[in-house]
GROMACS .gro file of C-alpha atoms in nm:
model
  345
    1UNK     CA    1   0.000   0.000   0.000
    2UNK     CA    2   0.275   0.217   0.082
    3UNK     CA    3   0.465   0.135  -0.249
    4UNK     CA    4   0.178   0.227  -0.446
    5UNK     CA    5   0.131   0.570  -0.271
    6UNK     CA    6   0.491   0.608  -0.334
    7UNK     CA    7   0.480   0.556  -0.687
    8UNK     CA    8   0.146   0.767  -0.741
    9UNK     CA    9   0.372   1.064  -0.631
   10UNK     CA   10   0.637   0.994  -0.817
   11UNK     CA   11   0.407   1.007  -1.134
   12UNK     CA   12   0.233   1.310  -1.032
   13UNK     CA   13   0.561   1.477  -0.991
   14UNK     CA   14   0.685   1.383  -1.322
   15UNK     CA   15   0.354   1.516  -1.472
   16UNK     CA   16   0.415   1.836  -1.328
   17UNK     CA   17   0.754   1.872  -1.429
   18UNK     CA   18   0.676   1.746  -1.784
   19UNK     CA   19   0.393   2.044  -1.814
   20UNK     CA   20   0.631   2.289  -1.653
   21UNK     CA   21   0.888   2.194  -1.949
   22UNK     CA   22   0.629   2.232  -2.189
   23UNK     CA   23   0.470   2.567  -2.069
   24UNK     CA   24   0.844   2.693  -2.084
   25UNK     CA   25   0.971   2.554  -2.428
   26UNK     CA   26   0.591   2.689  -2.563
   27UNK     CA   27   0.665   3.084  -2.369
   28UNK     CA   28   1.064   3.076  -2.504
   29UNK     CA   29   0.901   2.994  -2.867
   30UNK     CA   30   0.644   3.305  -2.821
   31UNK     CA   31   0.856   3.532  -2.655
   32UNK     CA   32   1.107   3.409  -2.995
   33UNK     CA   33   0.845   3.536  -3.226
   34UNK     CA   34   0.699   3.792  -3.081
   35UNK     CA   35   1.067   3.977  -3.060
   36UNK     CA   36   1.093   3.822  -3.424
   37UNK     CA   37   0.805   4.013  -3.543
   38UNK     CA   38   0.788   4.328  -3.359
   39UNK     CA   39   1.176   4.402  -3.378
   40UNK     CA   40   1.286   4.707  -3.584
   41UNK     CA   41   1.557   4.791  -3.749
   42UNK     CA   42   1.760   5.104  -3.745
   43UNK     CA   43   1.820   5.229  -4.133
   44UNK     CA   44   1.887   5.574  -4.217
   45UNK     CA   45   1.634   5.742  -4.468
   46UNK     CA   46   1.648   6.040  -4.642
   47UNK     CA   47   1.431   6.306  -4.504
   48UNK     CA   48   1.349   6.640  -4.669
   49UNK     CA   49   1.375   6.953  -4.396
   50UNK     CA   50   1.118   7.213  -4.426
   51UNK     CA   51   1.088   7.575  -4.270
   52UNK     CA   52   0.798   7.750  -4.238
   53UNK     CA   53   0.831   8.153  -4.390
   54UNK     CA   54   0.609   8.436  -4.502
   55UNK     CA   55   0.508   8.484  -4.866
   56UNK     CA   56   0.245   8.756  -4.947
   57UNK     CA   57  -0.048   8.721  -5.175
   58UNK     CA   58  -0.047   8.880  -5.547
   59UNK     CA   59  -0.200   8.908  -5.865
   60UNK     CA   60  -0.036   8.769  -6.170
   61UNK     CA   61  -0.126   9.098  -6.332
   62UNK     CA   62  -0.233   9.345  -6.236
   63UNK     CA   63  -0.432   9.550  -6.549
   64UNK     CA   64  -0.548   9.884  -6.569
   65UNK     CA   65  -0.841  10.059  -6.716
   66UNK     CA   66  -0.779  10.358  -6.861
   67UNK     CA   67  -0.939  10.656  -7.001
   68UNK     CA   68  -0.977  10.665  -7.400
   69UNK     CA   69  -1.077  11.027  -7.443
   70UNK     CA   70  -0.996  11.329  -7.252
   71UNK     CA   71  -1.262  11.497  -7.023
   72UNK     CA   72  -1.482  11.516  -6.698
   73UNK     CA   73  -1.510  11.169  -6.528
   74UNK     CA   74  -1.936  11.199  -6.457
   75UNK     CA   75  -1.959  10.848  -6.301
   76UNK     CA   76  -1.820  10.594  -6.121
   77UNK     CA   77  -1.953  10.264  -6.031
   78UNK     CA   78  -1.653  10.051  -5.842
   79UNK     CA   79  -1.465  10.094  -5.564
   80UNK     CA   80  -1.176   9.921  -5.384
   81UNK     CA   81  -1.239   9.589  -5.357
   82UNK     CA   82  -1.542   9.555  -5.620
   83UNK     CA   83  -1.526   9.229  -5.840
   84UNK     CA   84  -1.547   9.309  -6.176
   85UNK     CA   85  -1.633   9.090  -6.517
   86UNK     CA   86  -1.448   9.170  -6.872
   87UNK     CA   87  -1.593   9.434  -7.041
   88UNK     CA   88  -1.797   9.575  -6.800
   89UNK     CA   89  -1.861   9.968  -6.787
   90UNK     CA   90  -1.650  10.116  -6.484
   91UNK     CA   91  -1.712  10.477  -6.524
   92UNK     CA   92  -1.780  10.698  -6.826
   93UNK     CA   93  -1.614  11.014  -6.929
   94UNK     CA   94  -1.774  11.304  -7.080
   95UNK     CA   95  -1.654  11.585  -7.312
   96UNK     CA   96  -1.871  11.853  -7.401
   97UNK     CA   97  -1.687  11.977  -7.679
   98UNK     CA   98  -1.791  11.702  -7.890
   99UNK     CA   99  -2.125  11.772  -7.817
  100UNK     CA  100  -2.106  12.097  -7.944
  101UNK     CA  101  -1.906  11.928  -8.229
  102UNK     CA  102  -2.194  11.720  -8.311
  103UNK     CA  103  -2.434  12.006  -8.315
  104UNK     CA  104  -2.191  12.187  -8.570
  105UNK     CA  105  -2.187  11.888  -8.803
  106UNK     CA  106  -2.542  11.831  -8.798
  107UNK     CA  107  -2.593  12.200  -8.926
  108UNK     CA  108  -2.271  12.177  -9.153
  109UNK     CA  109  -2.479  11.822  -9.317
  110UNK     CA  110  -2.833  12.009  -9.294
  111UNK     CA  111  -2.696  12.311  -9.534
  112UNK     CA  112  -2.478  12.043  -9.744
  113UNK     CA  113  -2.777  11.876  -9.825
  114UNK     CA  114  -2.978  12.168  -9.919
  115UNK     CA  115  -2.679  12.233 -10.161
  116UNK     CA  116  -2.697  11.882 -10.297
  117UNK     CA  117  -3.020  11.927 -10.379
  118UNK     CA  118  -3.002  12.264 -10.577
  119UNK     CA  119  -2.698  12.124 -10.813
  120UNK     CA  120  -2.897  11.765 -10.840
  121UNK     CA  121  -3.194  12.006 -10.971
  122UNK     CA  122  -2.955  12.203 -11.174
  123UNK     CA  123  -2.780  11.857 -11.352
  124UNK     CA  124  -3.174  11.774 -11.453
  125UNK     CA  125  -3.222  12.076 -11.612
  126UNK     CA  126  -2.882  12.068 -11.807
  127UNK     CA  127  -2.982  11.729 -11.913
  128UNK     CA  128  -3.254  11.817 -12.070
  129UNK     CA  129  -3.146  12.165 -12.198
  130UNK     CA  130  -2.839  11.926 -12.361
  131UNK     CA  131  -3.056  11.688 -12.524
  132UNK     CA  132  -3.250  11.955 -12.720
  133UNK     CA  133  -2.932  12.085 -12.825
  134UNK     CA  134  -2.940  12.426 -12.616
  135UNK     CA  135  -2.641  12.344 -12.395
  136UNK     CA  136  -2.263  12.182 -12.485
  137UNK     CA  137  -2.129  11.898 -12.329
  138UNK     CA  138  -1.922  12.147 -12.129
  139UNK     CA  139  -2.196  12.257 -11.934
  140UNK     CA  140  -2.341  11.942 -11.823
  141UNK     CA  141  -2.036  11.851 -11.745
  142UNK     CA  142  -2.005  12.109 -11.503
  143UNK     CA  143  -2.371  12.011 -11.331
  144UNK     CA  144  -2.214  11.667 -11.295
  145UNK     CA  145  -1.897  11.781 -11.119
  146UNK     CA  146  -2.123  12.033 -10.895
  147UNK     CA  147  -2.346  11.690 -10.798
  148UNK     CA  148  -2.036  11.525 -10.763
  149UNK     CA  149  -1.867  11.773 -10.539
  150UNK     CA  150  -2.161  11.826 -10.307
  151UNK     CA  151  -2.236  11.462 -10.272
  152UNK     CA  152  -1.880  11.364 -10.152
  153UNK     CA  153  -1.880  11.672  -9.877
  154UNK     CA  154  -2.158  11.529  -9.781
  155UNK     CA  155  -1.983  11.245  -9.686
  156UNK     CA  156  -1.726  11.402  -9.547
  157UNK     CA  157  -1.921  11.600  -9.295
  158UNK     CA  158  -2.153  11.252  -9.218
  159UNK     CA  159  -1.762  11.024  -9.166
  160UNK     CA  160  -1.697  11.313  -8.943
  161UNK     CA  161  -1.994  11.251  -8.736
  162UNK     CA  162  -1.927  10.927  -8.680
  163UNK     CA  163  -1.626  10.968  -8.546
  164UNK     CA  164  -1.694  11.207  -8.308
  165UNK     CA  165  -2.003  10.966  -8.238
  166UNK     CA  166  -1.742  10.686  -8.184
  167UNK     CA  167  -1.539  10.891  -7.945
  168UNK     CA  168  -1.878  10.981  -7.718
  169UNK     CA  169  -1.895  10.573  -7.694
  170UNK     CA  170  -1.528  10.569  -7.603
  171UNK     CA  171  -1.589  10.780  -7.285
  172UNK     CA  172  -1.703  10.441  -7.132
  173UNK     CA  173  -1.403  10.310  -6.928
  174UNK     CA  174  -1.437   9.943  -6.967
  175UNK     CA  175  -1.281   9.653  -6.793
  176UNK     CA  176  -1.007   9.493  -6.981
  177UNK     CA  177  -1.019   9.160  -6.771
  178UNK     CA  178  -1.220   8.981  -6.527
  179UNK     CA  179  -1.108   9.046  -6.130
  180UNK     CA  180  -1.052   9.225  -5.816
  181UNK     CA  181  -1.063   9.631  -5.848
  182UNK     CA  182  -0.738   9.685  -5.624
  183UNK     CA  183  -0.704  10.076  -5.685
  184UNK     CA  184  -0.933  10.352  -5.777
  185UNK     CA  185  -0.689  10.663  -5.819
  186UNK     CA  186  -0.941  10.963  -5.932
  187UNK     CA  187  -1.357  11.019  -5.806
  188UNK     CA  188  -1.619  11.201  -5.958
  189UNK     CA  189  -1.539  11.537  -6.123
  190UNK     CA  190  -1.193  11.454  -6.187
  191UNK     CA  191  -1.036  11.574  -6.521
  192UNK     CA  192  -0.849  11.301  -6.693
  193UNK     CA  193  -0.634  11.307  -6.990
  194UNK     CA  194  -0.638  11.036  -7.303
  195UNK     CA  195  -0.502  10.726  -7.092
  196UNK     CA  196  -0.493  10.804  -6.804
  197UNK     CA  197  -0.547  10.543  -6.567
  198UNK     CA  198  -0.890  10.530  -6.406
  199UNK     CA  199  -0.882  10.208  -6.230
  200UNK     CA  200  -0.609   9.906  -6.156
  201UNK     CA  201  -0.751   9.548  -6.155
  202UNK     CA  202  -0.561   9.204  -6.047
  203UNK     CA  203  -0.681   8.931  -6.211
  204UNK     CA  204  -0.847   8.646  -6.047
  205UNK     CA  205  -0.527   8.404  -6.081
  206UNK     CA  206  -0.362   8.493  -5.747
  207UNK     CA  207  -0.039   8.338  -5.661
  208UNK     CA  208   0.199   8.292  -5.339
  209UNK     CA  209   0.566   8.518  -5.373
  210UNK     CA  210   0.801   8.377  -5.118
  211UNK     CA  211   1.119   8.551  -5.073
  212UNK     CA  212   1.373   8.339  -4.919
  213UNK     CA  213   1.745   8.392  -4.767
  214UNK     CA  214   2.031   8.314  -5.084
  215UNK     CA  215   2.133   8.028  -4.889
  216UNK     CA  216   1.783   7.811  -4.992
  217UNK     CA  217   1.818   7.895  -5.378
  218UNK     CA  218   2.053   7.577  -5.440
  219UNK     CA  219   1.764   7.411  -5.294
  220UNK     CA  220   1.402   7.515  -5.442
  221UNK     CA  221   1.314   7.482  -5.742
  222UNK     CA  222   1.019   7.418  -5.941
  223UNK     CA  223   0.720   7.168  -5.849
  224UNK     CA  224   0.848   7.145  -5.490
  225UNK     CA  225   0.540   7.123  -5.221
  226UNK     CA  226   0.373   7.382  -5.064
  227UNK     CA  227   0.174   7.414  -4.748
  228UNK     CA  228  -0.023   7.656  -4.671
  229UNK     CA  229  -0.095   7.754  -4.296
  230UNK     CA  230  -0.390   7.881  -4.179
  231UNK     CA  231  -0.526   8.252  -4.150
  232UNK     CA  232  -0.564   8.219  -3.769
  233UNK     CA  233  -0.341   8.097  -3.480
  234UNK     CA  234  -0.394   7.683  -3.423
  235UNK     CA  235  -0.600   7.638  -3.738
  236UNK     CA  236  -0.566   7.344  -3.936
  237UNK     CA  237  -0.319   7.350  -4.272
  238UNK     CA  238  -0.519   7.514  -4.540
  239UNK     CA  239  -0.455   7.362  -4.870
  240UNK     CA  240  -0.141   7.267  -5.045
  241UNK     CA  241   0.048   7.364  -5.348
  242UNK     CA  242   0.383   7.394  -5.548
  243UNK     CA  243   0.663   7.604  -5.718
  244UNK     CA  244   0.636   7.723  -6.037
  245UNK     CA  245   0.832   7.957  -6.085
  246UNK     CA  246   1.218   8.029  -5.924
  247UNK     CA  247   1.354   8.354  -6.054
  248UNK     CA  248   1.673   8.413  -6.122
  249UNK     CA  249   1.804   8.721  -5.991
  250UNK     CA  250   1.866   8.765  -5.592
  251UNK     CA  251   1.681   9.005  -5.481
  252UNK     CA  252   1.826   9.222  -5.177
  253UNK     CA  253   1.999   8.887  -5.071
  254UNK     CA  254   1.706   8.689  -5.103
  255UNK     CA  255   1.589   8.467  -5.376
  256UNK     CA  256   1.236   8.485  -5.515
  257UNK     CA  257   0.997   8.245  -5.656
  258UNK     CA  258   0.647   8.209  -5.686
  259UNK     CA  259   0.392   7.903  -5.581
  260UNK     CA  260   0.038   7.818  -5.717
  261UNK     CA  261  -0.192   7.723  -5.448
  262UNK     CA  262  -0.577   7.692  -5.512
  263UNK     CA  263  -0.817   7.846  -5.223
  264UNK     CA  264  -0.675   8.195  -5.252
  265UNK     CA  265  -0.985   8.337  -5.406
  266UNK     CA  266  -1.097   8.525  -5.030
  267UNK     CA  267  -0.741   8.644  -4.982
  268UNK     CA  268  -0.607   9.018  -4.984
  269UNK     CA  269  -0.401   9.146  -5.260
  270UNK     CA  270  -0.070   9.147  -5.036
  271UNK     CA  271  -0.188   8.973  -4.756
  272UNK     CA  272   0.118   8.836  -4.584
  273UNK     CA  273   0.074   8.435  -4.530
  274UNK     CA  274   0.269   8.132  -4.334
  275UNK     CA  275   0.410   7.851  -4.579
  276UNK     CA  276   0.610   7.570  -4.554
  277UNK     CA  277   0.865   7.489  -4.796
  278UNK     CA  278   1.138   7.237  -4.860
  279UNK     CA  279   1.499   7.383  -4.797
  280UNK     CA  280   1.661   7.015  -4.867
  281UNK     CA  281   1.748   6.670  -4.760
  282UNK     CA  282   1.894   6.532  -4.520
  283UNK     CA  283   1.994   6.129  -4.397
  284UNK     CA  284   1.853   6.067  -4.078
  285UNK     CA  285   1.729   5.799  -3.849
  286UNK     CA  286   1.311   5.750  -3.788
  287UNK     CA  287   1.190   5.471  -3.538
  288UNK     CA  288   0.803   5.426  -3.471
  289UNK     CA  289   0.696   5.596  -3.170
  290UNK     CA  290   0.597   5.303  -2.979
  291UNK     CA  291   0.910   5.201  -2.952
  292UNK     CA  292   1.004   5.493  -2.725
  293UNK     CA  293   0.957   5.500  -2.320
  294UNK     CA  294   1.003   5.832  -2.138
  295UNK     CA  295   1.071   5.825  -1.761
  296UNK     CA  296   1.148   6.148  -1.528
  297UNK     CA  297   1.155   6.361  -1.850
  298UNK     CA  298   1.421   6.132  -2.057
  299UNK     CA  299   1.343   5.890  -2.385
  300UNK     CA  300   1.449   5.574  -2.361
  301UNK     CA  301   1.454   5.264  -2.628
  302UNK     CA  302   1.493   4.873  -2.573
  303UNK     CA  303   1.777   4.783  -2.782
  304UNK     CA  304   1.859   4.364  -2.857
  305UNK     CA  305   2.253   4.320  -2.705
  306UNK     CA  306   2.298   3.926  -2.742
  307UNK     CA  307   2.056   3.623  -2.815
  308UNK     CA  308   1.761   3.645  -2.574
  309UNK     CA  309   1.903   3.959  -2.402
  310UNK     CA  310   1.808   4.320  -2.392
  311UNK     CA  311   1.923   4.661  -2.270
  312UNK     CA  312   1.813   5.000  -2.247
  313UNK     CA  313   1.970   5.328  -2.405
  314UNK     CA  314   1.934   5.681  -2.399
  315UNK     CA  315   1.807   5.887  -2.648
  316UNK     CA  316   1.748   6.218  -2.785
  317UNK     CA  317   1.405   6.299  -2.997
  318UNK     CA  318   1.395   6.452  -3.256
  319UNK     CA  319   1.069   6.560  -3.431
  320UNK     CA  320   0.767   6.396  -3.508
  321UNK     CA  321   0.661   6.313  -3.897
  322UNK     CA  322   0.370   6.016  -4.008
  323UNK     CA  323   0.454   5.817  -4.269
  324UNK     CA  324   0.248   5.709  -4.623
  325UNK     CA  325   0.053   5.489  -4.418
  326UNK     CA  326  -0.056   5.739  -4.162
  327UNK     CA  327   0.200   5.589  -3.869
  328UNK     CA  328   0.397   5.813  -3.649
  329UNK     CA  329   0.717   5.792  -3.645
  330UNK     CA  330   0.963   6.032  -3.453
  331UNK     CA  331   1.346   6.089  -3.538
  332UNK     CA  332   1.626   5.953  -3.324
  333UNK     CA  333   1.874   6.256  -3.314
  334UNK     CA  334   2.109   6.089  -3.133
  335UNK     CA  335   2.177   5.707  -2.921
  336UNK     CA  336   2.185   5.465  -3.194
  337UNK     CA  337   2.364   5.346  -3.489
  338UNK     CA  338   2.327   5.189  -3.819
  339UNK     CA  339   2.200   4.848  -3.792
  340UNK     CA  340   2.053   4.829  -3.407
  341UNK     CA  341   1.763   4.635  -3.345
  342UNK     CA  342   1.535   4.790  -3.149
  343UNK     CA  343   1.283   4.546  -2.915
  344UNK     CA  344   0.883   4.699  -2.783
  345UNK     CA  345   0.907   4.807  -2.449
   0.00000   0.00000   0.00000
């Protein structure tokens, strides 16, 4: 009885220790692939730097409207600010002399008529006079040039009219483009020469000019990104956009260039703006941010030493960028090396 007790133990004993051996090969084998699949490794990858800088608002032309004829400006129907379509009637300019011009004409063409009239009645009679032999050809050849004569001062006097007519319908100032009126220089009652500018308008295409120190011009260039900010302290990035233009010339020690960026419709003409920009590349090293602890105000990472063994090491962060995939990941300014393996805390 007391042998079989005896060997009951035993057996339990070896069952335990055979589970025990199990449940430990089957937790080395898990801990072995979960290090397997959640280890990283450090690579360096090239990152582009960007800096964040003022650019202002402005028109890609900016067009005026000026007067055709000289004379009294009588009316005025935009102001600073007013949107404008082509060809539509800004203000109108009057001269009175060509009123009075008109006036003349139209008595000069009354009288010319009258006179056209007499000689056309005089050319009948000399026809028929000629016919029964009572006149030469001289004198209705004569009546002819008299009809003749009359008839083309007639026209004369009728062209002139209609070009002093043209120049009344020229005293409308018209738009010469569709946009933003950005400038009204004269008001009412103002006296204005032939071309003389009545109105400056910016076209609806508005663009970004940044103006950047001489040292980022080996740098930016055309189609890089742009990002606009937004109009009010903490809002959300605006829209996005890119270089199209990098011109040539410094400028005061800083290099110019302009960016197209859609959504700048309810922006000022020179409305000064936050961007960011590119200014270059860099190598550096990124890590996923869950693989950084921070205790008492210092980052720390788990880093694989030897088989089955782990240590901790310092680091210094760097900032914070998400990948194409929408996952954070933070750069590693300084701590580790090419080729660590870094373990999840």
């Amino acid at each position: 009885m007391c042998r079989l007790s005896a060997e009951e133990g035993l057996m339990e004993m070896l069952n335990k220790i055979l589970v025990l051996s199990l449940l430990a090969i089957t937790i080395a084998g898990l801990r072995t692939a979960l290090s397997a699949d959640t280890s990283f490794l450090v690579r360096r990858q090239m990152i582009s730097d960007s800096k964040a800088v003022f650019a202002t608002v402005e028109s890609v032309n900016q067009v005026p409207a000026r007067a055709r004829i000289g004379g009294t400006l009588t009316s005025l129907t935009v102001d600073e600010g007013s949107a404008v379509s082509r060809d539509q009637i800004v203000a109108q300019v009057v001269d009175e002399k060509l009123a009075l011009q008109i006036k003349a004409l139209g008595a000069q063409i009354k009288a010319l008529e009258s006179q056209l009239a007499l000689v056309t009645a005089e050319h009948a009679r000399a026809e028929t006079l000629f016919r029964s032999g009572t006149i030469s050809k001289v004198r209705l050849d004569q009546a002819q040039t008299a009809v003749d004569a009359a008839t083309g001062e007639l026209r004369a006097r009728n062209a002139e009219r209609e070009v002093i007519n043209q120049q009344l319908t020229e005293g409308e100032v018209h738009a010469p483009t569709a946009g933003r009126v950005i400038g009204v220089p004269v008001t009412i009652g103002t006296v204005v020469l032939p071309g003389e500018t009545i109105g400056v308008i910016a076209t609806e295409n508005f663009i970004l000019r940044l103006r950047l120190p001489e040292r980022h011009a080996r740098h930016i260039k055309n189609g890089d990104p742009v990002a606009l900010e937004g109009r009010e302290p903490g809002e959300t990035q605006a829209a996005q956009g890119k270089v199209i233009k990098v011109y040539p010339q410094i400028d005061n020690g800083r290099v110019v260039a302009d960016a197209q960026v859609d959504g700048l419709g309810d922006f000022f003409v020179g409305e000064r703006v936050r961007v960011r920009i590119s200014t270059g590349e860099r190598t550096a090293f990124r890590v996923p941010v869950e693989y950084l602890t921070t205790r008492v105000g210092v980052d720390f990472v788990r880093l694989k030493a030897t088989e089955g063994e782990s240590t901790e090491v310092a680091v210094q962060r760097g900032q914070l960028s998400q990948t194409g995939d929408g996952k954070a990941q933070v750069e590693v300014l300084s701590g580790l090396r090419e080729g660590d393996v870094l373990l999840l805390p």
